Short mmCIF file of C-alpha atoms in Angstrom, two decimals:
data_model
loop_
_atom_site.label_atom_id
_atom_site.label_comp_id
_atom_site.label_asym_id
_atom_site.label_seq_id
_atom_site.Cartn_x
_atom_site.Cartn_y
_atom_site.Cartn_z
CA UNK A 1 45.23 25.93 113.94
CA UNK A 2 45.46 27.29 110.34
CA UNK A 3 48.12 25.37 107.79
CA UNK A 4 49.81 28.90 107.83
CA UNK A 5 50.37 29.43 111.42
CA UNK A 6 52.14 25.92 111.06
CA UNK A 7 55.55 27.38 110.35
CA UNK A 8 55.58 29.99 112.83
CA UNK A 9 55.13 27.84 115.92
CA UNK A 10 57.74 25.88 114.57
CA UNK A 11 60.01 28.92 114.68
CA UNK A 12 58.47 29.74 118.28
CA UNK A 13 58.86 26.38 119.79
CA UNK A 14 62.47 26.13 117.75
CA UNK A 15 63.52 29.27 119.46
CA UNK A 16 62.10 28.27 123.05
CA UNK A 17 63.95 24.96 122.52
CA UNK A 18 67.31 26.92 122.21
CA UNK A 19 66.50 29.30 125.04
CA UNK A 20 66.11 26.21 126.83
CA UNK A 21 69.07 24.45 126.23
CA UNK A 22 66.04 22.00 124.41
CA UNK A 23 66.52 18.74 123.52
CA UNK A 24 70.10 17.07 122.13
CA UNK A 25 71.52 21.23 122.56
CA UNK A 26 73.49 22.28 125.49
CA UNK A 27 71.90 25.58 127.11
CA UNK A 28 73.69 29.03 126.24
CA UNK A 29 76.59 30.16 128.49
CA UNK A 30 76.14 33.24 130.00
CA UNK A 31 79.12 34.63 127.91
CA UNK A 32 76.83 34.21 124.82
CA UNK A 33 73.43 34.59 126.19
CA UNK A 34 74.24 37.79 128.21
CA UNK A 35 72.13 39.28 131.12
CA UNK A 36 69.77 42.39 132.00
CA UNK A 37 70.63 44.68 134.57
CA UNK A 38 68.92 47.58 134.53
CA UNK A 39 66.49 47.05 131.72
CA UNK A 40 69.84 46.86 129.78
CA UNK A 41 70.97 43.99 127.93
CA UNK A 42 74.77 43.22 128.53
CA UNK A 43 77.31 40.89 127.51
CA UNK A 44 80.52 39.86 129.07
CA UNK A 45 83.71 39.70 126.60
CA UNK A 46 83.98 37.30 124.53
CA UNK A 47 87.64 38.11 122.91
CA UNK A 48 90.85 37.32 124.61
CA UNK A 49 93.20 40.57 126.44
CA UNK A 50 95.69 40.16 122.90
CA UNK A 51 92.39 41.60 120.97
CA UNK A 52 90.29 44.66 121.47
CA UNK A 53 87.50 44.77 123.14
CA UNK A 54 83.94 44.48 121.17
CA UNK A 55 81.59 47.49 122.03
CA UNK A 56 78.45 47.29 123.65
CA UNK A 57 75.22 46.28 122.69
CA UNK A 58 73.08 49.28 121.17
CA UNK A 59 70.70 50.09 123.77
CA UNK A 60 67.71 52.75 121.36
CA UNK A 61 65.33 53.58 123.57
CA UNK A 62 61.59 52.57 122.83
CA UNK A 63 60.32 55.13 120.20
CA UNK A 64 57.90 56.28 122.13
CA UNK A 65 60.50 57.35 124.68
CA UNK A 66 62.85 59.59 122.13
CA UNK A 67 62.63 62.93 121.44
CA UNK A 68 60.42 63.76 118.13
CA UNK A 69 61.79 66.18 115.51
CA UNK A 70 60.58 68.35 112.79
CA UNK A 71 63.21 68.27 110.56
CA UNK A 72 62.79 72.23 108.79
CA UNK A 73 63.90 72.23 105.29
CA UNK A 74 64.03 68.83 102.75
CA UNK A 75 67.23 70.01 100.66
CA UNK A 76 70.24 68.08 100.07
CA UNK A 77 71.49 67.50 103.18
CA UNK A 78 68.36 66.83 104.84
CA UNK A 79 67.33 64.04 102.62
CA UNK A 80 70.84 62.67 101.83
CA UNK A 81 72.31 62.82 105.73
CA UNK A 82 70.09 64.07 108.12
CA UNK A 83 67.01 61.92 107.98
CA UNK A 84 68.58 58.76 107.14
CA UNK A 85 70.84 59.62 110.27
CA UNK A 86 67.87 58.91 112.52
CA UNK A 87 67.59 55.54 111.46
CA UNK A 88 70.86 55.03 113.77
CA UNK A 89 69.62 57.46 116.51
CA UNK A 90 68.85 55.82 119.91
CA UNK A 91 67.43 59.07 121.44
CA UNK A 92 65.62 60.83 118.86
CA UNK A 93 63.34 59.98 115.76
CA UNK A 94 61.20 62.14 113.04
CA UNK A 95 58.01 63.09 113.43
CA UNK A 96 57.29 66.02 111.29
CA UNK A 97 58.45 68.23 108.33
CA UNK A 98 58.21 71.24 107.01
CA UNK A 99 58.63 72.03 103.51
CA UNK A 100 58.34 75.30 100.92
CA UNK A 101 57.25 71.76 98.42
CA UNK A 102 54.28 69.86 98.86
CA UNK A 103 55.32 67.29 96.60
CA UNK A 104 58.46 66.17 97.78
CA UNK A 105 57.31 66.59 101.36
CA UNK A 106 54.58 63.91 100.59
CA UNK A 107 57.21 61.60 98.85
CA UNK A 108 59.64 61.90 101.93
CA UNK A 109 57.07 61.76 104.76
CA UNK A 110 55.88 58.46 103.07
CA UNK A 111 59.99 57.09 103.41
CA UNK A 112 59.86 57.83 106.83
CA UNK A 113 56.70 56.75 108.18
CA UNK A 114 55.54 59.83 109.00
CA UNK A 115 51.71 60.90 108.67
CA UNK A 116 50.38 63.63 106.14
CA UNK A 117 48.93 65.43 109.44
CA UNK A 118 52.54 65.93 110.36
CA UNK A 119 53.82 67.66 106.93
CA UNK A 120 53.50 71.66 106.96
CA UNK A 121 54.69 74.40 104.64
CA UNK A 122 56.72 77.22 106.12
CA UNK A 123 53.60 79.10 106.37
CA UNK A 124 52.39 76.54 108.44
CA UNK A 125 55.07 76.30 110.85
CA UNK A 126 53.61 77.08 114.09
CA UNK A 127 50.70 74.37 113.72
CA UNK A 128 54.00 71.88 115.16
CA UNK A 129 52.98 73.18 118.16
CA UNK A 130 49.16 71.33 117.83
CA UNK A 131 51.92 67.91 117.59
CA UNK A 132 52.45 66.77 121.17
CA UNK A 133 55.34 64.50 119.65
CA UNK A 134 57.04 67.48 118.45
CA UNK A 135 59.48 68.36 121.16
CA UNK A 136 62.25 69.67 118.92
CA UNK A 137 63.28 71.15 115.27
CA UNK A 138 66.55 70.37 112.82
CA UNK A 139 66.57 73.52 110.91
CA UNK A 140 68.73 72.64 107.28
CA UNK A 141 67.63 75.49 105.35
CA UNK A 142 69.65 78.58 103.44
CA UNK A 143 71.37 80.38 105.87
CA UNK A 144 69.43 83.68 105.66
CA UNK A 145 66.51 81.76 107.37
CA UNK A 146 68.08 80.45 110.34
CA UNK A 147 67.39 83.55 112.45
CA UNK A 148 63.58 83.09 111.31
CA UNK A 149 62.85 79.89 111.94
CA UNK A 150 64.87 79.64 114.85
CA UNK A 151 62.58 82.51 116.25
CA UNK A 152 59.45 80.83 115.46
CA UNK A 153 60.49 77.91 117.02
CA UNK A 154 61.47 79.34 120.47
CA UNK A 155 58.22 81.24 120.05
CA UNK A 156 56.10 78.17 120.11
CA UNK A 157 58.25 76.22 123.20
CA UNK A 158 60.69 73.87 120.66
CA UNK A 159 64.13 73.32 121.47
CA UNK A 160 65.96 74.15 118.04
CA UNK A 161 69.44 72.36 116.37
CA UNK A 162 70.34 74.69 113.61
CA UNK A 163 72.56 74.09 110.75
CA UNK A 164 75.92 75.48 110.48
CA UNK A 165 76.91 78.80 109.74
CA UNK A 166 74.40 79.85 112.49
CA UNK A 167 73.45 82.76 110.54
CA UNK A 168 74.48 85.53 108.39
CA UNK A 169 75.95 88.36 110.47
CA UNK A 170 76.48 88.52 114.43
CA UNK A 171 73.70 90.55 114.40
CA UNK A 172 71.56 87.60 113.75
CA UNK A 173 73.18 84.98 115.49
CA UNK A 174 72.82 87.06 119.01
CA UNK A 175 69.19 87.89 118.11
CA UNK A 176 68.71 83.62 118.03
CA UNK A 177 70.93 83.19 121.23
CA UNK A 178 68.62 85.51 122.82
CA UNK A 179 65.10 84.45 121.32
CA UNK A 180 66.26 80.84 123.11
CA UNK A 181 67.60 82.30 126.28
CA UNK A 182 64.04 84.33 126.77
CA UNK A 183 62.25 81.07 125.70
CA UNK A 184 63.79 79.17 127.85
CA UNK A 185 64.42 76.42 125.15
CA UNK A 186 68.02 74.72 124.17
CA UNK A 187 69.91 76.08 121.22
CA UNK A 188 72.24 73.84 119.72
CA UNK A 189 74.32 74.96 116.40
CA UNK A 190 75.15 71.37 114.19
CA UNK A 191 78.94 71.26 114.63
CA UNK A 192 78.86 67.72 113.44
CA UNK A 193 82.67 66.91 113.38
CA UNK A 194 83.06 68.05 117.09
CA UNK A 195 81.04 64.93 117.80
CA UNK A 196 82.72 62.40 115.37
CA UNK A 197 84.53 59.72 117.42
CA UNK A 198 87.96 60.20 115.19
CA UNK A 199 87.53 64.42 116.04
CA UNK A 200 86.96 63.54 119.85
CA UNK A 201 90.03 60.66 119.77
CA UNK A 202 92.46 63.48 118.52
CA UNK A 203 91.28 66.49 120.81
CA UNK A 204 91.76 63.77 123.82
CA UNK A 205 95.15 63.17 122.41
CA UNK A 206 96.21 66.68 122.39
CA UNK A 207 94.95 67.10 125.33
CA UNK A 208 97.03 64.20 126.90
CA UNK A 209 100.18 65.81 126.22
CA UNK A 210 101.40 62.43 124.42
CA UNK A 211 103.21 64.22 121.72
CA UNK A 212 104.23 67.39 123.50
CA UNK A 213 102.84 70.90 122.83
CA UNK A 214 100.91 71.49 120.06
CA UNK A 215 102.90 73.76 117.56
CA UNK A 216 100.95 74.43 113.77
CA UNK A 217 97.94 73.16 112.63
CA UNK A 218 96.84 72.83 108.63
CA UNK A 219 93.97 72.50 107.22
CA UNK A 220 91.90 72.72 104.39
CA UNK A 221 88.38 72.00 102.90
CA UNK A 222 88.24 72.04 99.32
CA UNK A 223 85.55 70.92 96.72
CA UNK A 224 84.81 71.82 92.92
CA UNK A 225 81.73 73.73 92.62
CA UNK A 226 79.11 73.31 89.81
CA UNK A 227 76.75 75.83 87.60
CA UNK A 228 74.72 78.42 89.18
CA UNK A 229 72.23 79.58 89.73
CA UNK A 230 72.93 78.17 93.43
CA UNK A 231 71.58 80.10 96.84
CA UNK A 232 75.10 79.07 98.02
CA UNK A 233 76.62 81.95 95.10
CA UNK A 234 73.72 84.79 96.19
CA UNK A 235 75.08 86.41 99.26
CA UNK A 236 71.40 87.33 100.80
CA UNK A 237 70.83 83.69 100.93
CA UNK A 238 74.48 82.28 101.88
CA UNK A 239 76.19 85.64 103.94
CA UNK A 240 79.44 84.45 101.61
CA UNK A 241 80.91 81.69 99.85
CA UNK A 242 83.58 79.02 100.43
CA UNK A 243 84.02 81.04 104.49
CA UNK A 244 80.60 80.24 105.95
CA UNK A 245 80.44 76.82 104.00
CA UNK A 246 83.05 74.72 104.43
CA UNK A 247 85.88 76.57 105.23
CA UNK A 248 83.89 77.26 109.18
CA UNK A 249 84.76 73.75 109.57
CA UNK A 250 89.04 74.34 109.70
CA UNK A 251 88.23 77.24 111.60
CA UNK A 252 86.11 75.93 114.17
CA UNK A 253 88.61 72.84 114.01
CA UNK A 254 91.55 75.00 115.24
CA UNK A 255 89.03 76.31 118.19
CA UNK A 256 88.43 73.20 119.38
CA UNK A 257 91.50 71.52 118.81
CA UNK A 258 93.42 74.14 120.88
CA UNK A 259 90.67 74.69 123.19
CA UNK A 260 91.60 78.51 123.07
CA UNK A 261 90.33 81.44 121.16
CA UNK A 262 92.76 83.37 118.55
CA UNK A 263 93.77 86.54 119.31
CA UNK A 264 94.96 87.72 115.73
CA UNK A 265 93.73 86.47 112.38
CA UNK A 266 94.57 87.14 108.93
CA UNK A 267 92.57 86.67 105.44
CA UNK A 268 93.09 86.51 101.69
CA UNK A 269 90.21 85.84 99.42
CA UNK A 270 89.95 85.06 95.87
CA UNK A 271 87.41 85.62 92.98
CA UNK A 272 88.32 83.97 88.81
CA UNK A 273 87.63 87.41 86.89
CA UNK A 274 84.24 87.00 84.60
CA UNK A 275 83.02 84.01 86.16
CA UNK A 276 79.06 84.94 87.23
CA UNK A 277 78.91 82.54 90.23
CA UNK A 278 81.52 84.67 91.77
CA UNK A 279 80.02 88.06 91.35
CA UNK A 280 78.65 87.95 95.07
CA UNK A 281 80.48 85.80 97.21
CA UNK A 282 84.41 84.34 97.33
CA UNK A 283 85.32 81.56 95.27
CA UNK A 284 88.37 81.03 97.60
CA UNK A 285 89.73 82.12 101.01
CA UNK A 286 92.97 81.42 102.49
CA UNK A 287 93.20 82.55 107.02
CA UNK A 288 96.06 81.98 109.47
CA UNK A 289 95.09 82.29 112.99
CA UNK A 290 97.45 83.09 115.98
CA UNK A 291 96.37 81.11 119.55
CA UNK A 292 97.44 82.57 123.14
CA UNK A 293 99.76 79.62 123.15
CA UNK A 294 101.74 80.30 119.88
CA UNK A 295 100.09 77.56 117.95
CA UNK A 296 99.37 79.00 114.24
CA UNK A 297 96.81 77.61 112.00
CA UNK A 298 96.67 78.05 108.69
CA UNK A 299 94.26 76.78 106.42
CA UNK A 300 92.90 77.22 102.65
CA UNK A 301 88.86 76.79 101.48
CA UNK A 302 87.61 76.72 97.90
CA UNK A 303 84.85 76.16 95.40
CA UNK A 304 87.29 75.91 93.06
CA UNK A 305 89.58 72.79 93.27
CA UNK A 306 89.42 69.24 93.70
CA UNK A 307 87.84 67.57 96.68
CA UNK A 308 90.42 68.17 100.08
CA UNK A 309 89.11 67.99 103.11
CA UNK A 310 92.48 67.05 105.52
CA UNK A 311 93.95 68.46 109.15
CA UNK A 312 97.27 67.66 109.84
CA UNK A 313 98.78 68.71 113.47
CA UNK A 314 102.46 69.52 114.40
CA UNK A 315 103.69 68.74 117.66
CA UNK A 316 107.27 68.95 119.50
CA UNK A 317 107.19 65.21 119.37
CA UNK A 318 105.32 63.78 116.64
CA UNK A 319 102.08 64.54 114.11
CA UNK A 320 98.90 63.90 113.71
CA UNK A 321 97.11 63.22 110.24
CA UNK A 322 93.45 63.58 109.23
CA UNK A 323 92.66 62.80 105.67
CA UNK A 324 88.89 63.41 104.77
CA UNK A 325 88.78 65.08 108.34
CA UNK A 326 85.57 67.34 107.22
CA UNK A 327 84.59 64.52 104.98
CA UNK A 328 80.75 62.88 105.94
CA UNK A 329 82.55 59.61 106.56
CA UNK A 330 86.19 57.90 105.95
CA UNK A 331 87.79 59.65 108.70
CA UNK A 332 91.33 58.37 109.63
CA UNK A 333 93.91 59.16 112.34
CA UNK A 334 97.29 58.59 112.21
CA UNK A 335 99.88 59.43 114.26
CA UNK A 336 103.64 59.49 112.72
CA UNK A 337 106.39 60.06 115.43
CA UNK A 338 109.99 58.42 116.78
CA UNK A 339 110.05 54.75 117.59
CA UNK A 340 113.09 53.57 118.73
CA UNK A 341 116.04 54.97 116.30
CA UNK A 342 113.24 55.15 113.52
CA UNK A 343 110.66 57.32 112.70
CA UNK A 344 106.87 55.39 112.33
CA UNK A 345 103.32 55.74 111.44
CA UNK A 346 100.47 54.23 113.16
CA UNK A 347 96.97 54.16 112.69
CA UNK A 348 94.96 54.16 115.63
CA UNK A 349 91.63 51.91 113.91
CA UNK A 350 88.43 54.17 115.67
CA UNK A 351 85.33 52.68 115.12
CA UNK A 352 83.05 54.88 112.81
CA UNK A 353 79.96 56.18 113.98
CA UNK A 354 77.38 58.70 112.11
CA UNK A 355 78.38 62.21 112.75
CA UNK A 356 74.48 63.13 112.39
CA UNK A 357 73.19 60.45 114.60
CA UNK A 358 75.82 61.56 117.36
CA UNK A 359 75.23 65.52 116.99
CA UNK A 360 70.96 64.46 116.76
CA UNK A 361 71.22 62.17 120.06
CA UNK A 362 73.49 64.20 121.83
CA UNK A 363 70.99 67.19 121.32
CA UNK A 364 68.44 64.97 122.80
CA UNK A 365 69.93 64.03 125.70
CA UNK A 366 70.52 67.80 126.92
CA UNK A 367 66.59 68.25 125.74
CA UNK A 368 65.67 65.37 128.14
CA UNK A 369 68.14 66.28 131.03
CA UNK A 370 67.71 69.83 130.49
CA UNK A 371 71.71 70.49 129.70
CA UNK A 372 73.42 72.99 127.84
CA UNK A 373 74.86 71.49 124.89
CA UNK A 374 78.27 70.98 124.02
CA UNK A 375 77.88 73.42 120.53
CA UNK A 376 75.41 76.02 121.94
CA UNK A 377 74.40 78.81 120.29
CA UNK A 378 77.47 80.75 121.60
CA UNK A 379 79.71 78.57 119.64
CA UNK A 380 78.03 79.92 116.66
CA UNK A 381 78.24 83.32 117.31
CA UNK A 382 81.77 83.46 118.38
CA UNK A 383 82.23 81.58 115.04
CA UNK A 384 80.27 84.21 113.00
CA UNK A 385 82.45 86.83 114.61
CA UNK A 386 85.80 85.16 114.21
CA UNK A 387 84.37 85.43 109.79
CA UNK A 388 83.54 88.61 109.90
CA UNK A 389 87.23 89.41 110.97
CA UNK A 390 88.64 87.54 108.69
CA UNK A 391 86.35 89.45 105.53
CA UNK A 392 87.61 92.66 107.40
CA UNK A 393 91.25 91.28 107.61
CA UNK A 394 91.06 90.44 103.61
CA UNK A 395 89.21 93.88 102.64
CA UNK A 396 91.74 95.96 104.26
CA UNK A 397 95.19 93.54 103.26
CA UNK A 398 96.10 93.06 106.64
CA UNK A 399 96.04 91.36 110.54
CA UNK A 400 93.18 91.71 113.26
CA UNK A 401 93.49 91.79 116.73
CA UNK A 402 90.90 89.63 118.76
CA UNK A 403 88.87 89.91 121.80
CA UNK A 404 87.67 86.91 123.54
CA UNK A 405 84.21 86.05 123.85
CA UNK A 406 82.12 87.52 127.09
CA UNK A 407 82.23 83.59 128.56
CA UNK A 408 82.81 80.30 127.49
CA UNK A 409 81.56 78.94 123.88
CA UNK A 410 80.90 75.17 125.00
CA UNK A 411 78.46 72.79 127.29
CA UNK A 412 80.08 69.46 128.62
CA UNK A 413 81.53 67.20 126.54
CA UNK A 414 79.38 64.59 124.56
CA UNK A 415 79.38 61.14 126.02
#
């Protein structure tokens, strides 16, 4: 044996010793060794009743088990959230991208461990299809290109997860429904925040009636926008401005969160006079929606001001508040209500878990089981509709009426 290999066994026969119970150690107790059941590695708890209970074990599958994905598009949020996302995926990894630049592609494909074979320009798109481990695509590219590349995609037999707005006019986002549908391949749109754990805890808590009926909800989604030129200010590329960006998200919020559909909606939207980034698109909107119910949302979206992305809910017996609701991480919950003779505040502590990583896996899963997702593509089209009433509403200063969607919006509910 070499003098290098010396430290290893060492470690080896250390480790074996311990598994063992070895010499001068007492073996493991099952409460800290664990067990496998199931090819699954479990643990009984360790923590007394008084305490919480500690979550389970991760349980990835082997890589060669997950679904691969070309992730379409290396811009901001693909390099900055998606991809590292996959590092805490269990059902899904990358194995390709496609990029309008060779150079970064390169750089990025190197980070990830993913071979120059696998890196295509847009031209090259339909060459995934030569990639056996190519099962799916993450399209995170300017909204104008959704409807192309989701069309591609279902034209070459990949299941596609686009990126929020689903497109830029209904038009578009039934033409992608349809391309899918004819396909036969799952269309998912990437409404992270219906999958974050804090988003799920509240909608459960609504739904348990714990506080009463659900009254008003506010919200807003805020941020100060830089210098142009931007594709997010040219409304070819974008469809609009602070709407289909981030004020979708306090819409689709009050969807979900009500579990109903609005039947009237209102709009105001706002442009600073002589200010070039402007000239195309809304620098701010302000909506109120009316739900079958009588719950009323109202909420407020801008390029313009300082960073605000909050919910707060209104019940008979209590509310609910979100701070950095729409945020990529820092979600809280807390609930403020009657205790007693005094009123209270409590935060309910929800372990945080990557929005991305949930969305990705969850999108895997209905790939693997063959399961309409919970965000399909009708959840983006009813969403694009529900905008283009509110630009209607603010062109012509006042309310529209509503229809409902032909059938329901939603798949099951993520695990």
């Amino acid at each position: 044996m070499a003098d290098h290999d010396l430290p290893r066994r060492g470690l080896v026969l250390a480790a074996a010793a311990l598994g063992a119970g070895g010499a001068g150690y007492p073996p493991p107790s099952p409460i800290d060794s664990g067990r496998v059941e199931n090819g699954r590695v479990q643990f009984p708890d360790w923590r007394a009743p008084a305490d919480p209970p500690g979550g389970a074990a991760p349980q990835p599958r082997p890589p060669g088990e997950r679904i691969g994905f070309a992730v379409v598009g290396l811009g901001r949020i693909s390099l900055e959230e998606v991809l590292p996302a996959f590092a805490e995926c269990k059902e899904a990894r990358p194995v390709a991208l496609v990029s309008g630049s060779p150079e970064k592609a390169q750089v990025v494909a190197a980070q990830h461990g993913i071979p120059d074979t696998a890196v295509h320009g847009y031209g090259e798109f339909e060459r995934l299809r030569e990639n056996p481990a190519v099962q799916a695509v993450y399209i995170a590219l300017p909204n104008a290109m959704h409807r192309e590349f989701t069309e591609r995609a279902a034209a070459i037999g990949l299941h596609v997860l686009c990126e929020k707005p689903m497109a830029n006019s209904l038009a578009d986002c039934q033409a992608m429904t349809a391309a899918c549908e004819r396909a036969g391949v799952r269309l998912m749109i990437a409404y992270r925040s219906q999958y974050q754990p804090h988003h799920r805890a509240t909608i459960a808590l609504i739904r348990s009636g714990e506080l009463g009926r659900l009254r008003f909800i506010e919200a807003a989604n805020t941020q100060a926008n830089g210098p142009g030129p931007q594709w997010r200010y040219n409304r070819q590329m974008a469809g609009g401005g602070a709407l289909p960006d981030i004020g979708l998200y306090c819409l689709n919020a009050a969807r979900y969160l009500t579990g109903e559909e609005p039947v009237e909606a209102f709009a105001t939207t706002y442009s600073p006079a002589g200010d070039a980034r402007f000239a195309e698109v809304e620098e701010s909107i302000a909506f109120q929606l009316r739900f079958p119910s009588g719950v009323i949302a109202n909420a407020l979206s801008s390029y313009g001001t300082y960073e605000n992305r909050s919910l707060r809910l209104h019940f008979e017996r209590g509310s609910i508040e979100m701070p950095h609701a729409f945020a990529y991480q820092g979600q809280r919950l807390v609930v403020q209500r009657r205790v007693g003779e005094v009123g209270a505040e409590e935060e309910r502590i929800i372990k945080p878990k990557n929005q991305f990583a949930q969305e990705i896996d969850h999108f895997a899963t209905c790939v693997r089981d063959g399961r309409r997702p919970h965000t399909p593509g009708e959840e983006g089209v009813q969403d694009q509709a529900l905008m283009e009433a509110l630009y209607r509403s603010a062109k012509e200063g006042k309310p529209m009426r509503l229809e409902p969607p032909p059938g329901p919006t939603r798949g099951s509910d993520p695990a």
